[in-house]
mmCIF file of C-alpha atoms in Angstrom:
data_model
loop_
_atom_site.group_PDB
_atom_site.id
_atom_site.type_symbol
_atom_site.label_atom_id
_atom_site.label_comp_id
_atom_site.label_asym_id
_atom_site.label_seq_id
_atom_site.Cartn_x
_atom_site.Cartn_y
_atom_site.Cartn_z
ATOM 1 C CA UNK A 489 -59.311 14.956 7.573
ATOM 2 C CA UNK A 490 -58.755 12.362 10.356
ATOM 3 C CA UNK A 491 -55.900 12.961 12.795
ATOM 4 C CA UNK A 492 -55.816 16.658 12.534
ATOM 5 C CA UNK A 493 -55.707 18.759 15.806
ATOM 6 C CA UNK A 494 -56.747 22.733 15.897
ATOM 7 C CA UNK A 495 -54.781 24.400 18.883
ATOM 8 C CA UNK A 496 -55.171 27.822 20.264
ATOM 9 C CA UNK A 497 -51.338 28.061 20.840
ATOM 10 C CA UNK A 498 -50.568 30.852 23.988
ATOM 11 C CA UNK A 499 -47.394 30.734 26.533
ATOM 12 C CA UNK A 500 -44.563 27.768 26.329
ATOM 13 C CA UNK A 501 -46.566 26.410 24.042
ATOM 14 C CA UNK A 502 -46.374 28.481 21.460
ATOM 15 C CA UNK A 503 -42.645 29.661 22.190
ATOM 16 C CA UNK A 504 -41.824 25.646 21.898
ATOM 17 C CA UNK A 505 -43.621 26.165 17.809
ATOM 18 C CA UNK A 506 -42.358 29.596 17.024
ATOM 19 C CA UNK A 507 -39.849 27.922 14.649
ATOM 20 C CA UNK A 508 -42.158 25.507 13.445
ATOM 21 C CA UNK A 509 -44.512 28.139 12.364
ATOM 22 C CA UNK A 510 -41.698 30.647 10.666
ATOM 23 C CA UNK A 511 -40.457 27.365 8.433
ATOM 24 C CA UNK A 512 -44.342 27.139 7.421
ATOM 25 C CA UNK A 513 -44.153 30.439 6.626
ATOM 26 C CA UNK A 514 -41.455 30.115 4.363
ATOM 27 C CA UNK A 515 -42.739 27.359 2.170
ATOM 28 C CA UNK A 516 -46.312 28.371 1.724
ATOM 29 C CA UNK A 517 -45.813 31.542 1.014
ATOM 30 C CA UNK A 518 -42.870 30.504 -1.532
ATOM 31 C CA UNK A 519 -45.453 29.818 -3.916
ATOM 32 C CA UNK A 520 -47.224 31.863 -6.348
ATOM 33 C CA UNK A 521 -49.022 34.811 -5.796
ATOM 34 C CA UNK A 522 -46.585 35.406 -2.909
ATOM 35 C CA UNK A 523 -43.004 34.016 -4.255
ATOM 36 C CA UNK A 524 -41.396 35.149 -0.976
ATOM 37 C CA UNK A 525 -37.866 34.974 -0.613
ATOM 38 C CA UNK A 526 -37.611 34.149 2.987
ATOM 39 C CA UNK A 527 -35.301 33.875 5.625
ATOM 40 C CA UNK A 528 -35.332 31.907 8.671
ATOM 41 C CA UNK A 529 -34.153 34.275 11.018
ATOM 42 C CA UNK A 530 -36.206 37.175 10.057
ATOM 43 C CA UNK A 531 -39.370 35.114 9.924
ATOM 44 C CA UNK A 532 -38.223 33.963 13.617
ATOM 45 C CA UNK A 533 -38.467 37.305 15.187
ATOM 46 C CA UNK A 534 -41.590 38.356 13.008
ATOM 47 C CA UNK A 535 -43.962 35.304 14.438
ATOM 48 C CA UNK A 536 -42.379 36.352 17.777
ATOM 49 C CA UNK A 537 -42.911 40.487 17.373
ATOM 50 C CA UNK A 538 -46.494 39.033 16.169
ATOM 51 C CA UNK A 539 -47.201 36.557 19.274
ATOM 52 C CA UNK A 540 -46.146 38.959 21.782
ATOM 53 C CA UNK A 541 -49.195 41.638 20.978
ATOM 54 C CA UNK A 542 -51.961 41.663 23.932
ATOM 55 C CA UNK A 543 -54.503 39.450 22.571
ATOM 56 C CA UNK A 544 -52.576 38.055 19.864
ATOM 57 C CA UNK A 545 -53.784 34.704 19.019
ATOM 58 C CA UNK A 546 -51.566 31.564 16.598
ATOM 59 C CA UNK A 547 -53.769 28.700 15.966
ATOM 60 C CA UNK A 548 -51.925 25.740 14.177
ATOM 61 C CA UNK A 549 -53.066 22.647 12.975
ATOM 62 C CA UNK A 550 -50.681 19.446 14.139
ATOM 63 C CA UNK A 551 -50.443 15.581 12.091
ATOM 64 C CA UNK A 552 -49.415 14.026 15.426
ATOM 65 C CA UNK A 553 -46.415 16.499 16.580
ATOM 66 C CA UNK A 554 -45.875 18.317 13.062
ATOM 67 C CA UNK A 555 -47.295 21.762 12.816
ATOM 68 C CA UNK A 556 -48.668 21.493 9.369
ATOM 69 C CA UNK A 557 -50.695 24.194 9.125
ATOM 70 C CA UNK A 558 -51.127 27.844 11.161
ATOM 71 C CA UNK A 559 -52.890 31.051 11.271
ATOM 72 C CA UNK A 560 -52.677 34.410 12.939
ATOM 73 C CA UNK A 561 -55.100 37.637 14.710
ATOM 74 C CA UNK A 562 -54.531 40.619 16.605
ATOM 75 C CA UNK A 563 -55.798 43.745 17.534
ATOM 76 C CA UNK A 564 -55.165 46.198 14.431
ATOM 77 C CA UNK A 565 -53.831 48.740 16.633
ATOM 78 C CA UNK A 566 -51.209 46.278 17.425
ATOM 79 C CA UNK A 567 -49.855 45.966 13.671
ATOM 80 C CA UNK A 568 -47.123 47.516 11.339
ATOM 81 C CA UNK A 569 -47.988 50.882 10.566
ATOM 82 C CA UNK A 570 -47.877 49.822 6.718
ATOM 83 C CA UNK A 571 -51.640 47.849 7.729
ATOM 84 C CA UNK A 572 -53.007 50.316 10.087
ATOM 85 C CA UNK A 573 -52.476 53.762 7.961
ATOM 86 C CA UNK A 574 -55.681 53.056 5.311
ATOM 87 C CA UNK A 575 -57.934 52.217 8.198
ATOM 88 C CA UNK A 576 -56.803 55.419 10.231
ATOM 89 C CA UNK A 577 -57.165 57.677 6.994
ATOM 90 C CA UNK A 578 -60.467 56.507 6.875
ATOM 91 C CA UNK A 579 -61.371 57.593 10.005
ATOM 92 C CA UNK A 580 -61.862 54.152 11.495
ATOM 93 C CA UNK A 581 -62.025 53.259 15.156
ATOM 94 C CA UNK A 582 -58.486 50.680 15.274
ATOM 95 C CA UNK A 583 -59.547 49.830 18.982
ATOM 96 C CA UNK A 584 -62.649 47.745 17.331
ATOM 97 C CA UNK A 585 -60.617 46.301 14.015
ATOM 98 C CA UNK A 586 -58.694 42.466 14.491
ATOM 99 C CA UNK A 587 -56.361 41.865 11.950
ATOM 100 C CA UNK A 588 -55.746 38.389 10.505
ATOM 101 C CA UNK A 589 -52.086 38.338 9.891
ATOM 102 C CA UNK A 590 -51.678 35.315 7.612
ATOM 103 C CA UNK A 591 -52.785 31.360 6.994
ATOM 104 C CA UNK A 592 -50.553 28.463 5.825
ATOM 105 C CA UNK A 593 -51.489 25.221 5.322
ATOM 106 C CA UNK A 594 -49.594 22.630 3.146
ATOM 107 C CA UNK A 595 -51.100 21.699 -0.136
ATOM 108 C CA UNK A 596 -51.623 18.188 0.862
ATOM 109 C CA UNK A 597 -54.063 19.460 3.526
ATOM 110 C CA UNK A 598 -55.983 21.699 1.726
ATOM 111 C CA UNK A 599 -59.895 21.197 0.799
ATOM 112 C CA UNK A 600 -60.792 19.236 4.018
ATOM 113 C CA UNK A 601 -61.905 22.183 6.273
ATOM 114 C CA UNK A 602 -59.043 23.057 8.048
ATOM 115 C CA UNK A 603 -58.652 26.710 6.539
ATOM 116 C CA UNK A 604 -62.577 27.113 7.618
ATOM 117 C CA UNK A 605 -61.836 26.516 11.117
ATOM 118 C CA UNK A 606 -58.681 28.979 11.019
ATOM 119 C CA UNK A 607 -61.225 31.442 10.336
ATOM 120 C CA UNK A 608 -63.713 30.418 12.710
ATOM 121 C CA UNK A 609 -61.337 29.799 15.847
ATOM 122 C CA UNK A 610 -59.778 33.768 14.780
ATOM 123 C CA UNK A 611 -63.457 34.998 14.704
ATOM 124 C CA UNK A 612 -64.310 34.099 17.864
ATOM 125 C CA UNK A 613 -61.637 35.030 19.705
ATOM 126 C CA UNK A 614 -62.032 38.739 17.650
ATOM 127 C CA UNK A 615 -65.517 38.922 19.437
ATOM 128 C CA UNK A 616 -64.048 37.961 22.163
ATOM 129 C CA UNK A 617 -61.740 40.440 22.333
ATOM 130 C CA UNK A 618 -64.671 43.102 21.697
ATOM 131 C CA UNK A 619 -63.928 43.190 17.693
ATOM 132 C CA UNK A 620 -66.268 44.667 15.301
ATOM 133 C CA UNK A 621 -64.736 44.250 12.170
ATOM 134 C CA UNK A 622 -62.365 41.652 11.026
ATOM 135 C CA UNK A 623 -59.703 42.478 8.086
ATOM 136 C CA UNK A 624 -56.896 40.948 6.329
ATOM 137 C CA UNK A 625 -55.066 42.081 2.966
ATOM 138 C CA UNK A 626 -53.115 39.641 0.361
ATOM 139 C CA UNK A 627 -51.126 40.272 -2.379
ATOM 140 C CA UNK A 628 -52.695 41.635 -5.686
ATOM 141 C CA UNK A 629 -51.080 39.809 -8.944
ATOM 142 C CA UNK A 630 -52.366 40.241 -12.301
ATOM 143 C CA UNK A 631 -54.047 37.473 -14.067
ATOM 144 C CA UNK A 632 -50.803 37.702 -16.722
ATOM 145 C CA UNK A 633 -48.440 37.464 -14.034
ATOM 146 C CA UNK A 634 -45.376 35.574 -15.635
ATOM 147 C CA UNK A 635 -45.162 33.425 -12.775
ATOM 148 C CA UNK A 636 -48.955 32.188 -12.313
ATOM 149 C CA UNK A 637 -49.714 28.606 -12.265
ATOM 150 C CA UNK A 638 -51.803 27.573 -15.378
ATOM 151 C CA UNK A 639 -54.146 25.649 -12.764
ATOM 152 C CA UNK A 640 -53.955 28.645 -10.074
ATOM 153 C CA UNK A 641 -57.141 29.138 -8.340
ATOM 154 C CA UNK A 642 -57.480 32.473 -6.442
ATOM 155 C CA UNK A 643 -58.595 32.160 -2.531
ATOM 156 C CA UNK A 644 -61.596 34.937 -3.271
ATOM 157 C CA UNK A 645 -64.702 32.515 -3.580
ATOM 158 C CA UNK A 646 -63.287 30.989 -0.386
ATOM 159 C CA UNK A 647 -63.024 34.064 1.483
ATOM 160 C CA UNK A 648 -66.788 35.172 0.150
ATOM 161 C CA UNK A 649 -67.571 31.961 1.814
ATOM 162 C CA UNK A 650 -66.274 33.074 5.191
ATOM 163 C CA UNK A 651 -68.181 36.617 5.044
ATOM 164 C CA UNK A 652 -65.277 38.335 3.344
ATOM 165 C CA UNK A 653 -65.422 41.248 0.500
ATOM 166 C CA UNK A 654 -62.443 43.529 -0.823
ATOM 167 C CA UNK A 655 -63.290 47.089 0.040
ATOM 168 C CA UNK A 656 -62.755 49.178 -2.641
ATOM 169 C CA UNK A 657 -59.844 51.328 -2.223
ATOM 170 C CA UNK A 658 -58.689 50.297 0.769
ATOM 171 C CA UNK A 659 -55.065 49.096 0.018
ATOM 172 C CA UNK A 660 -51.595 49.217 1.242
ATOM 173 C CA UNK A 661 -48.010 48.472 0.306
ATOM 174 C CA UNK A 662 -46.018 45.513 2.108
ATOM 175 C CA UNK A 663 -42.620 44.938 1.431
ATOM 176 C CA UNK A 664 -40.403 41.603 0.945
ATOM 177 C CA UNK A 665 -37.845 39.931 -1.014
ATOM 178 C CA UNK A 666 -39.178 38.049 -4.206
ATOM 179 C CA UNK A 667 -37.786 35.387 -5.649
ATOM 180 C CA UNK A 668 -35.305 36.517 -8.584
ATOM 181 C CA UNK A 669 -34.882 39.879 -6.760
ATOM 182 C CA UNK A 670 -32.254 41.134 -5.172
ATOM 183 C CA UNK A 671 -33.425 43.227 -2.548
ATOM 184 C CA UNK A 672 -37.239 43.926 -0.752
ATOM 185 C CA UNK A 673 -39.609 45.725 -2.711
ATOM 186 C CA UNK A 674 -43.440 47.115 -2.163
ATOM 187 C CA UNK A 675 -46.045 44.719 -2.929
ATOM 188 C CA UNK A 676 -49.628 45.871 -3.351
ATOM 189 C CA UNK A 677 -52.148 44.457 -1.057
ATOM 190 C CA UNK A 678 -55.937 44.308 -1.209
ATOM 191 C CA UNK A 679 -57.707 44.297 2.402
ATOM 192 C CA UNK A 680 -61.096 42.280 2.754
ATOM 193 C CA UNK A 681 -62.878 43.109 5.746
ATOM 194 C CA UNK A 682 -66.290 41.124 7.196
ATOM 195 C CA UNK A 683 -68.506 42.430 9.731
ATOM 196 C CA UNK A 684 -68.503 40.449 13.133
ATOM 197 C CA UNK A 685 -70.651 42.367 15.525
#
């Protein structure tokens, strides 16, 4: 797709897109399997809690000066305690794990190699950081989920693409507000890992 830009964002920069990024947040993930219920505020100081790790890294994708896309990594050890328990019952060295937090891209963008390089630009700076294993978890919704698209199309070929399998067993629980609920409630969530080293 013509015109788009992939930045590493670090330092002003990324403090000047923080917002940006949380209002992403909130649309993409509004949609099915997520439905997320989400508030501005809260998103806010998440992105920020998440950007202020050592060695975090946000890479977003601009259309001229509209952040239209974006995508997250950290160290493991860095993240909620919700997403590093199942690796530590394991038995698994944290200090060698990056965690991809989340991508969001607008539908409009999608299909034209944009969420490739998100996973790309978070690999290499995983290695970089002296990563052995990379790992992310998403949501796990039945296929008679009341509120699945009739033309919904599950990311897993995509992520088999980039290297990525589910590891049996290896779950967690995440909570947030749904839409139609009234209050946050557990979600399970299915982690995918890929070898890098």
């Amino acid at each position: 797709m013509s015109g788009i830009r992939i930045e590493a964002l670090t330092g002003a920069r990324l403090q000047a897109h923080l917002p940006d990024v949380a209002r992403l947040r909130i649309e993409v993930f509004r949609d099915f399997p997520y439905l997320y219920d989400g508030d501005l505020d809260y998103e806010a100081r998440y992105i920020a809690s998440f950007a202020a790790s050592a060695n975090a890294l946000v890479v977003a994708a601009f259309d001229g000066k509209d952040v239209v896309g974006a995508s997250t990594a950290a160290p493991l050890a860095t993240q909620m305690d919700e997403v590093k328990a199942p690796f530590r019952l394991r038995g698994d060295d944290l200090s060698r794990l990056f965690y991809f937090g989340e991508s969001v891209l607008r539908a409009s963008y999608r299909g034209h190699g944009i969420g490739v390089r998100f996973f790309e630009e978070r690999e290499a700076h995983a290695r970089r950081c002296g990563a052995s294993v990379a790992a992310f978890c998403a949501v796990v919704r039945g296929a008679d989920h009341p509120a699945r698209p009739k033309d919904y199309v599950p990311l897993d070929a995509f992520w088999g693409k980039r290297g990525f399998a589910p590891v049996a067993g290896l779950t967690c629980h995440i909570s947030w507000k749904e839409l139609g609920e009234a209050d946050e409630t557990p979600k399970a969530m299915q982690f995918w890992t890929k070898r890098l080293q």
